[in-house]
Coordinates of C-alpha atoms and ligand atoms in Angstrom, one line a residue:
M8 CA -91.6 261.1 -91.2
T9 CA -91.5 262.6 -95.1
D10 CA -91.6 260.7 -98.4
A11 CA -88.5 262.5 -99.2
A12 CA -86.5 261.1 -96.3
R13 CA -87.2 257.3 -97.1
T14 CA -84.9 255.0 -99.5
T15 CA -86.2 252.3 -102.5
A16 CA -84.8 249.7 -102.8
T17 CA -85.2 245.9 -103.9
I18 CA -84.5 243.1 -102.8
S19 CA -82.2 241.1 -105.0
R20 CA -81.7 237.5 -102.5
L21 CA -82.6 236.3 -99.1
G22 CA -79.2 236.7 -96.6
H23 CA -79.2 234.0 -93.2
Q24 CA -81.3 234.9 -91.3
G25 CA -84.9 235.2 -93.8
D26 CA -84.5 238.5 -94.0
G27 CA -84.2 240.6 -98.0
V28 CA -80.5 241.9 -98.8
A29 CA -81.1 245.1 -101.2
D30 CA -77.6 246.6 -102.4
G31 CA -75.4 248.7 -99.5
P32 CA -75.8 245.5 -98.2
L33 CA -79.0 246.3 -96.4
F34 CA -81.4 244.4 -94.9
A35 CA -85.4 244.5 -94.6
P36 CA -86.8 242.2 -92.7
R37 CA -89.8 239.9 -94.5
T38 CA -89.4 241.4 -97.7
L39 CA -88.8 238.7 -101.2
P40 CA -86.0 238.4 -103.5
G41 CA -87.8 241.2 -106.4
E42 CA -89.4 243.4 -104.5
T43 CA -88.8 247.3 -104.3
V44 CA -89.5 248.3 -100.7
S45 CA -88.9 251.4 -99.3
G46 CA -88.4 252.5 -95.8
I47 CA -85.4 254.5 -93.4
A48 CA -82.4 253.1 -93.8
E49 CA -80.4 253.0 -90.4
G50 CA -76.8 252.0 -90.9
S51 CA -77.7 248.7 -93.0
R52 CA -80.7 248.7 -91.5
L53 CA -84.3 249.4 -93.5
T54 CA -87.1 250.2 -91.1
S55 CA -90.7 251.8 -91.7
I56 CA -91.1 249.7 -94.1
R57 CA -93.5 249.6 -97.3
I58 CA -93.1 247.3 -99.5
E59 CA -94.2 249.4 -103.4
T60 CA -93.4 246.8 -105.3
P61 CA -94.8 243.0 -104.2
S62 CA -93.7 239.8 -105.6
E63 CA -95.5 237.3 -107.4
H64 CA -93.6 235.1 -104.0
R65 CA -96.2 237.3 -101.4
V66 CA -98.6 235.4 -99.9
Q67 CA -101.0 236.6 -96.3
P68 CA -99.6 235.8 -93.6
P69 CA -101.2 232.7 -92.5
C70 CA -101.3 233.5 -88.9
R71 CA -102.3 237.0 -87.0
H72 CA -100.1 237.3 -84.9
Y73 CA -96.9 237.2 -87.4
K74 CA -96.5 241.3 -86.9
S75 CA -95.3 241.4 -83.9
C76 CA -94.2 238.2 -82.9
G77 CA -91.1 236.9 -83.6
G78 CA -91.3 233.2 -83.6
C79 CA -91.8 233.7 -86.9
Q80 CA -89.3 234.9 -90.0
L81 CA -91.0 233.9 -93.6
Q82 CA -94.8 233.6 -93.1
H83 CA -94.8 236.7 -95.8
A84 CA -94.1 233.6 -98.7
S85 CA -95.0 231.3 -100.4
D86 CA -94.8 227.7 -99.4
S87 CA -93.3 226.8 -102.9
F88 CA -91.2 229.7 -102.0
V89 CA -89.9 229.1 -98.9
A90 CA -89.1 225.4 -100.4
E91 CA -87.0 226.2 -103.4
W92 CA -84.7 229.1 -101.1
K93 CA -84.1 226.3 -98.3
T94 CA -82.8 223.3 -100.8
D95 CA -81.1 226.1 -102.8
V96 CA -79.0 227.2 -99.4
V97 CA -78.2 223.9 -99.1
R98 CA -77.5 223.3 -103.1
N99 CA -74.8 227.1 -102.3
A100 CA -73.5 225.8 -99.7
L101 CA -72.4 222.4 -101.8
S102 CA -71.7 224.7 -104.6
A103 CA -69.3 226.9 -102.5
Q104 CA -66.7 223.7 -101.9
G105 CA -67.0 222.6 -105.6
L106 CA -70.0 220.2 -104.8
E107 CA -72.9 219.2 -106.3
T108 CA -75.3 216.9 -106.3
E109 CA -79.2 214.5 -106.2
F110 CA -82.0 216.3 -104.7
R111 CA -84.4 215.3 -103.4
T112 CA -88.3 217.2 -102.7
I113 CA -87.8 218.8 -100.0
H114 CA -90.3 217.5 -96.8
T115 CA -91.4 220.2 -95.0
S116 CA -94.2 219.9 -91.7
P117 CA -96.8 221.1 -91.3
A118 CA -98.3 223.4 -89.4
R119 CA -98.9 222.9 -85.4
S120 CA -97.1 220.6 -85.8
R121 CA -93.6 221.8 -83.3
R122 CA -93.7 218.7 -80.3
R123 CA -90.6 221.3 -77.7
A124 CA -90.8 224.9 -77.4
T125 CA -89.6 227.6 -75.0
L126 CA -92.0 229.7 -74.2
A127 CA -91.7 233.4 -71.5
V128 CA -93.1 234.0 -70.0
R129 CA -94.0 237.3 -66.9
R130 CA -95.8 238.5 -64.0
T131 CA -98.8 241.2 -64.9
K132 CA -100.0 243.8 -63.1
K133 CA -103.1 242.4 -63.6
G134 CA -101.6 238.3 -63.9
A135 CA -99.4 237.1 -66.2
M136 CA -98.6 236.7 -69.8
A137 CA -97.0 234.2 -72.5
G138 CA -95.5 234.0 -75.3
F139 CA -92.4 234.6 -77.3
H140 CA -90.4 236.9 -77.8
G141 CA -90.9 239.8 -80.8
Q142 CA -88.5 240.5 -83.4
A143 CA -85.1 241.9 -82.0
S144 CA -86.9 243.0 -78.9
D145 CA -87.7 241.3 -75.3
V146 CA -91.6 242.4 -75.7
I147 CA -93.5 239.3 -75.5
T148 CA -95.7 238.6 -76.8
E149 CA -98.7 236.4 -77.2
I150 CA -99.7 233.6 -79.4
P151 CA -103.6 231.9 -78.4
D152 CA -103.9 231.4 -82.5
C153 CA -100.0 229.8 -83.1
Q154 CA -100.1 228.1 -86.2
L155 CA -96.4 226.2 -85.2
L156 CA -97.2 224.6 -81.7
E157 CA -98.6 221.5 -81.7
P158 CA -102.5 221.9 -79.3
A159 CA -101.0 220.5 -76.9
L160 CA -97.9 222.2 -76.3
M161 CA -100.9 225.3 -76.7
A162 CA -102.4 223.6 -73.7
A163 CA -98.7 224.2 -71.9
I164 CA -99.2 228.2 -72.3
P165 CA -102.0 228.8 -70.0
V166 CA -99.7 226.7 -67.4
A167 CA -96.8 228.6 -68.3
E168 CA -98.8 231.7 -66.8
A169 CA -100.0 229.8 -63.6
L170 CA -95.8 228.9 -63.1
A171 CA -94.5 232.6 -62.9
L172 CA -97.8 233.3 -60.7
A173 CA -96.5 231.5 -58.9
G174 CA -92.5 231.5 -59.4
A175 CA -91.5 234.0 -61.5
S176 CA -89.8 237.1 -60.1
R177 CA -91.5 240.9 -61.0
K178 CA -88.5 242.0 -62.6
T179 CA -87.0 238.4 -64.5
P180 CA -89.3 236.7 -67.2
L181 CA -89.0 232.6 -66.7
A182 CA -87.6 231.0 -69.2
V183 CA -90.1 228.0 -69.6
T184 CA -89.0 224.8 -72.6
V185 CA -92.8 222.8 -72.7
T186 CA -92.1 219.7 -75.0
T187 CA -94.9 217.0 -75.3
S188 CA -94.6 213.0 -74.3
E189 CA -96.6 209.9 -74.1
A190 CA -97.3 210.8 -71.3
G191 CA -98.3 215.1 -71.3
L192 CA -96.3 217.8 -70.4
D193 CA -92.5 217.4 -69.8
M194 CA -91.9 221.4 -68.6
L195 CA -88.4 223.2 -67.2
V196 CA -88.6 226.4 -65.5
K197 CA -85.2 228.5 -65.9
N198 CA -85.2 232.3 -64.6
G199 CA -87.3 231.3 -61.2
K200 CA -86.9 232.2 -58.2
P201 CA -84.9 231.1 -55.7
L202 CA -86.2 227.1 -55.4
D203 CA -87.3 227.2 -51.4
G204 CA -90.0 225.2 -48.9
P205 CA -93.5 226.8 -49.4
L206 CA -92.0 226.9 -53.6
R207 CA -92.1 223.3 -53.8
I208 CA -95.6 222.9 -52.4
E209 CA -96.9 225.2 -54.9
L210 CA -95.0 223.8 -57.7
A211 CA -95.9 220.7 -56.9
Q212 CA -99.7 221.3 -56.2
L213 CA -99.4 223.7 -59.4
A214 CA -98.3 220.2 -61.4
D215 CA -100.4 217.4 -60.1
R216 CA -103.6 219.6 -60.8
H217 CA -102.2 221.0 -64.2
R218 CA -101.0 217.9 -64.9
I219 CA -97.7 217.8 -65.7
T220 CA -95.9 215.0 -65.5
R221 CA -92.3 216.2 -64.8
L222 CA -92.1 219.8 -63.8
T223 CA -88.6 220.9 -63.4
W224 CA -87.2 224.2 -61.8
D225 CA -84.1 225.0 -62.7
D226 CA -82.1 222.1 -61.6
E227 CA -84.3 220.3 -59.6
L228 CA -87.3 217.7 -59.5
V229 CA -90.4 219.5 -58.4
A230 CA -92.6 216.3 -58.9
M231 CA -92.7 214.1 -61.7
E232 CA -96.4 211.7 -62.1
Q233 CA -95.3 209.4 -64.7
P234 CA -91.7 209.5 -66.5
P235 CA -92.2 211.1 -70.6
V236 CA -90.8 209.0 -72.5
Q237 CA -90.6 209.5 -76.3
P238 CA -91.2 206.9 -78.4
F239 CA -87.9 205.9 -81.0
G240 CA -88.7 202.9 -82.8
T241 CA -90.1 200.1 -80.5
A242 CA -88.2 201.9 -77.3
L243 CA -89.7 204.3 -75.0
V244 CA -86.9 206.5 -73.3
C245 CA -87.2 209.2 -70.6
P246 CA -85.0 211.9 -72.1
P247 CA -83.4 214.2 -70.1
P248 CA -84.7 217.3 -69.2
G249 CA -84.7 219.6 -71.9
A250 CA -82.1 217.2 -73.9
F251 CA -81.8 217.5 -77.6
L252 CA -85.5 216.1 -79.0
Q253 CA -85.4 216.6 -83.2
A254 CA -88.6 219.8 -83.0
T255 CA -91.0 217.6 -85.0
R256 CA -92.4 214.5 -85.3
E257 CA -92.7 214.2 -88.7
G258 CA -89.2 215.8 -89.2
E259 CA -88.2 213.0 -87.3
A260 CA -90.1 210.2 -89.1
A261 CA -88.5 211.9 -92.1
L262 CA -84.8 212.3 -91.2
L263 CA -85.1 209.2 -89.6
D264 CA -86.7 207.2 -92.8
G265 CA -83.6 208.8 -95.0
V266 CA -81.6 207.1 -92.3
L267 CA -82.6 203.8 -92.8
E268 CA -82.6 203.4 -95.8
I269 CA -78.6 204.7 -96.2
T270 CA -78.1 201.9 -94.0
K271 CA -80.2 199.8 -95.1
G272 CA -79.6 196.0 -95.3
A273 CA -75.9 197.3 -92.4
K274 CA -75.2 194.9 -89.9
R275 CA -73.5 196.5 -87.0
I276 CA -73.3 200.5 -87.2
V277 CA -72.0 203.7 -84.8
D278 CA -73.7 206.0 -84.2
L279 CA -72.6 209.3 -83.3
F280 CA -73.8 212.3 -81.7
A281 CA -77.0 209.8 -80.8
G282 CA -78.2 212.1 -78.2
C283 CA -81.2 209.7 -76.4
G284 CA -81.0 207.0 -79.8
T285 CA -83.3 209.1 -82.2
F286 CA -82.0 207.4 -84.9
A287 CA -79.9 203.9 -82.8
L288 CA -83.4 202.3 -81.3
P289 CA -85.1 202.0 -84.3
L290 CA -81.6 200.7 -86.4
A291 CA -81.8 198.5 -83.4
Q292 CA -84.3 197.3 -84.7
A293 CA -82.3 195.4 -87.8
A294 CA -78.8 195.6 -86.6
E295 CA -76.2 196.2 -83.7
V296 CA -75.9 199.1 -82.8
H297 CA -72.3 201.5 -80.8
A298 CA -74.6 205.0 -79.8
V299 CA -71.8 207.5 -79.2
E300 CA -73.5 210.7 -77.6
G301 CA -71.1 213.3 -75.3
E302 CA -73.7 214.1 -72.8
R303 CA -73.8 211.8 -69.7
E304 CA -77.1 212.0 -69.2
M305 CA -78.7 211.0 -72.7
V306 CA -76.1 207.9 -73.1
A307 CA -77.7 206.6 -69.9
A308 CA -81.6 206.9 -71.2
L309 CA -80.5 206.2 -73.8
D310 CA -79.3 202.9 -72.5
A311 CA -82.0 202.3 -70.0
G312 CA -84.3 202.6 -72.5
W313 CA -83.1 199.7 -74.9
R314 CA -82.7 197.4 -71.3
K315 CA -86.6 198.2 -71.0
A316 CA -87.6 197.6 -75.0
K317 CA -87.9 194.5 -76.2
G318 CA -86.2 192.4 -79.0
L319 CA -83.6 194.6 -80.0
K320 CA -80.7 193.7 -80.9
K321 CA -77.0 194.4 -79.6
V322 CA -76.6 198.0 -78.3
T323 CA -74.1 199.9 -77.1
T324 CA -73.5 202.4 -75.5
E325 CA -69.8 205.3 -74.8
T326 CA -70.3 208.4 -74.1
R327 CA -67.6 209.7 -75.3
D328 CA -66.2 214.0 -76.3
L329 CA -65.9 213.7 -80.6
F330 CA -64.9 216.9 -80.9
R331 CA -61.4 216.7 -78.8
N332 CA -62.0 212.7 -78.4
P333 CA -63.4 211.5 -82.3
L334 CA -63.3 207.8 -82.7
L335 CA -59.9 206.2 -84.5
P336 CA -59.6 204.1 -87.0
E337 CA -58.9 201.7 -85.0
D338 CA -62.1 202.2 -82.6
L339 CA -63.8 202.4 -86.1
N340 CA -62.9 198.8 -87.1
P341 CA -61.7 196.9 -83.6
F342 CA -60.0 193.7 -85.1
G343 CA -61.3 194.2 -88.0
A344 CA -64.8 193.5 -87.3
A345 CA -66.0 196.9 -88.4
F346 CA -69.2 198.8 -88.4
D347 CA -71.6 198.5 -92.1
A348 CA -71.9 202.1 -92.0
A349 CA -71.7 205.2 -89.6
V350 CA -74.7 207.9 -88.9
I351 CA -73.9 211.6 -87.9
D352 CA -75.8 213.7 -86.3
P353 CA -73.5 216.9 -85.1
P354 CA -74.4 220.2 -84.0
R355 CA -74.2 223.1 -86.2
A356 CA -70.6 222.9 -85.6
G357 CA -70.6 220.1 -88.0
A358 CA -68.1 216.9 -86.9
E359 CA -64.9 218.3 -89.2
A360 CA -61.9 215.7 -86.6
Q361 CA -64.1 213.4 -86.8
I362 CA -65.2 213.1 -90.1
A363 CA -61.7 213.1 -90.3
Q364 CA -61.6 210.0 -89.1
L365 CA -64.2 208.4 -90.8
A366 CA -62.4 208.9 -94.0
K367 CA -59.7 207.6 -93.2
A368 CA -61.6 204.4 -90.9
R369 CA -62.9 203.9 -94.4
T370 CA -66.6 203.2 -93.0
P371 CA -68.8 201.8 -96.7
V372 CA -71.9 204.2 -96.6
I373 CA -72.4 207.4 -93.9
A374 CA -75.8 209.0 -93.4
Y375 CA -75.5 212.5 -92.9
V376 CA -77.7 214.8 -90.7
S377 CA -77.3 218.4 -90.9
C378 CA -78.7 221.1 -89.0
N379 CA -76.5 224.2 -90.7
P380 CA -75.2 223.4 -94.5
V381 CA -72.3 225.1 -94.4
S382 CA -70.2 222.8 -92.2
F383 CA -72.7 220.0 -94.0
A384 CA -70.6 221.6 -96.3
R385 CA -67.1 221.2 -95.1
D386 CA -67.6 218.1 -94.1
A387 CA -68.8 216.7 -97.0
K388 CA -65.7 218.1 -99.2
T389 CA -62.7 216.5 -96.8
L390 CA -65.4 212.8 -97.5
V391 CA -65.0 213.4 -101.7
A392 CA -61.6 214.0 -101.5
A393 CA -60.9 211.1 -99.7
G394 CA -62.8 209.1 -101.6
Y395 CA -67.0 208.9 -100.8
S396 CA -69.8 209.8 -104.0
L397 CA -72.7 212.1 -102.1
D398 CA -75.2 210.0 -103.3
W399 CA -78.2 212.1 -102.5
V400 CA -79.3 215.3 -100.2
Q401 CA -83.2 215.0 -98.8
A402 CA -83.4 218.9 -96.8
V403 CA -86.6 218.4 -94.5
D404 CA -87.9 221.8 -93.1
Q405 CA -89.3 221.4 -89.3
F406 CA -88.8 224.6 -88.7
R407 CA -91.0 225.9 -91.0
W408 CA -91.9 229.7 -91.3
S409 CA -87.8 230.1 -89.4
A410 CA -85.1 231.0 -91.6
H411 CA -83.4 226.9 -90.0
T412 CA -83.4 224.2 -92.8
E413 CA -81.8 220.7 -91.9
L414 CA -80.8 217.7 -94.4
V415 CA -80.1 213.8 -94.2
A416 CA -77.7 212.7 -97.1
R417 CA -76.3 210.0 -98.3
F418 CA -72.4 209.6 -98.6
T419 CA -71.1 205.5 -100.6
L420 CA -67.4 205.2 -100.3
K421 CA -66.3 204.6 -103.6
D422 CA -64.2 201.3 -105.5
Ligands
SAM20 C1 -77.9 217.8 -83.8 S1 -78.3 216.6 -82.2 C2 -78.2 215.6 -82.9 C3 -78.8 214.0 -81.8 C4 -79.8 212.9 -81.8 N1 -78.6 212.7 -82.6 C5 -81.5 212.5 -81.9 O1 -81.3 212.6 -84.0 O2 -81.8 213.5 -81.2 C6 -76.4 216.7 -81.9 C7 -75.7 215.7 -80.3 O3 -74.5 216.0 -79.9 C8 -73.9 215.9 -78.8 N2 -72.8 217.1 -78.7 C9 -72.4 218.3 -78.6 N3 -71.1 218.2 -79.1 C10 -70.7 217.3 -77.9 C11 -69.7 216.6 -78.8 N4 -67.7 217.5 -78.7 N5 -68.8 215.2 -78.0 C12 -70.2 214.4 -78.7 N6 -71.6 214.8 -78.8 C13 -71.5 216.0 -78.4 C14 -75.6 216.8 -78.0 O4 -76.1 216.4 -76.9 C15 -76.7 216.3 -78.7 O5 -77.2 214.9 -79.0

């Protein structure tokens, strides 16, 4: 390719996926604002990119796999740049709704702290290989020096390969979701061969040999040496296979610190989109909690964790679809015995219907945990229009080196 065929562009900002964006728009992955870059324009994408003038924020990626692996998107940027960019993503989402607030310093999880990952694993001519998919591709990159995963999760890579040798077809790679737990590795395998008698025996032996504490094959439990429990406050919960869990212990602690601070002094708290009790169970050390969640198995896990724990206040649970059937003011203020505070931690879509009802119920304090600044800002606007103040936002980066941002925010009802 001659240099004449190359396009030169100046990157003005990063897009939602962390790609650099130049006028056009022209998307240039792994570039930074202010950089002059050249490459081949293919539609709205620049490929074969060369950095002509690097940004002062450009750094040597800490991981040797970064070039080929698609697990991370922002390793070429300094930590301070990423921290500021992620904070700005939240600030800009709020400002698009006409809102501003105080921002606390972002909390970033350390390297090698991810406790859950889904590995792509396939059989090869010589054996098997496990890793992450490459950037926008089906090719699997091996990641023996990955900087994201906890050491205990790294230890799962050869185990995932052994699972593929036993039960992957030649054509389809396995998707192996691995979570570290107090009892050892919790592994959920998808896309494997159908589970017949001999395979079941082989997998059970493999789980025993590699100390997999729970092995689930599609939806079937194959082996459980001990329940793979997670500590939530003083309670121990055994989540259903593959159930939602905050991505790092440090990120979870930062979100929980925010939630505890916001709800301090409350005697009755409603925890909406409660999962397996990440917030509800620690909150129950000081307050009665009503935990509401859409997945029946998660509710059961939360309830069982509470029943086995000692010294917690009362926790009641409810399985409910909070999109279609949000808690209404009469549920939130039953017979005048109102909840003093609400915690709400919805999926990416946010909680439009439930937030409208919380605003009507005039619950005095709301801790909003979000994994999507855009839906958060939309819901924040509803609360502010109903008379709440958005006191502060704490951004939490538990998906280090990705374009993802999470946060916890405090809303209080003005007099
Ligand atoms: C971001 S997770 C938070 C879970 C929990 N708060 C935690 O920190 O572990 C969102 C939760 O909302 C639940 N969820 C998703 N859609 C729902 C719906 N329509 N109604 C109720 N819960 C729902 C999911 O099952 C998941 O547990």
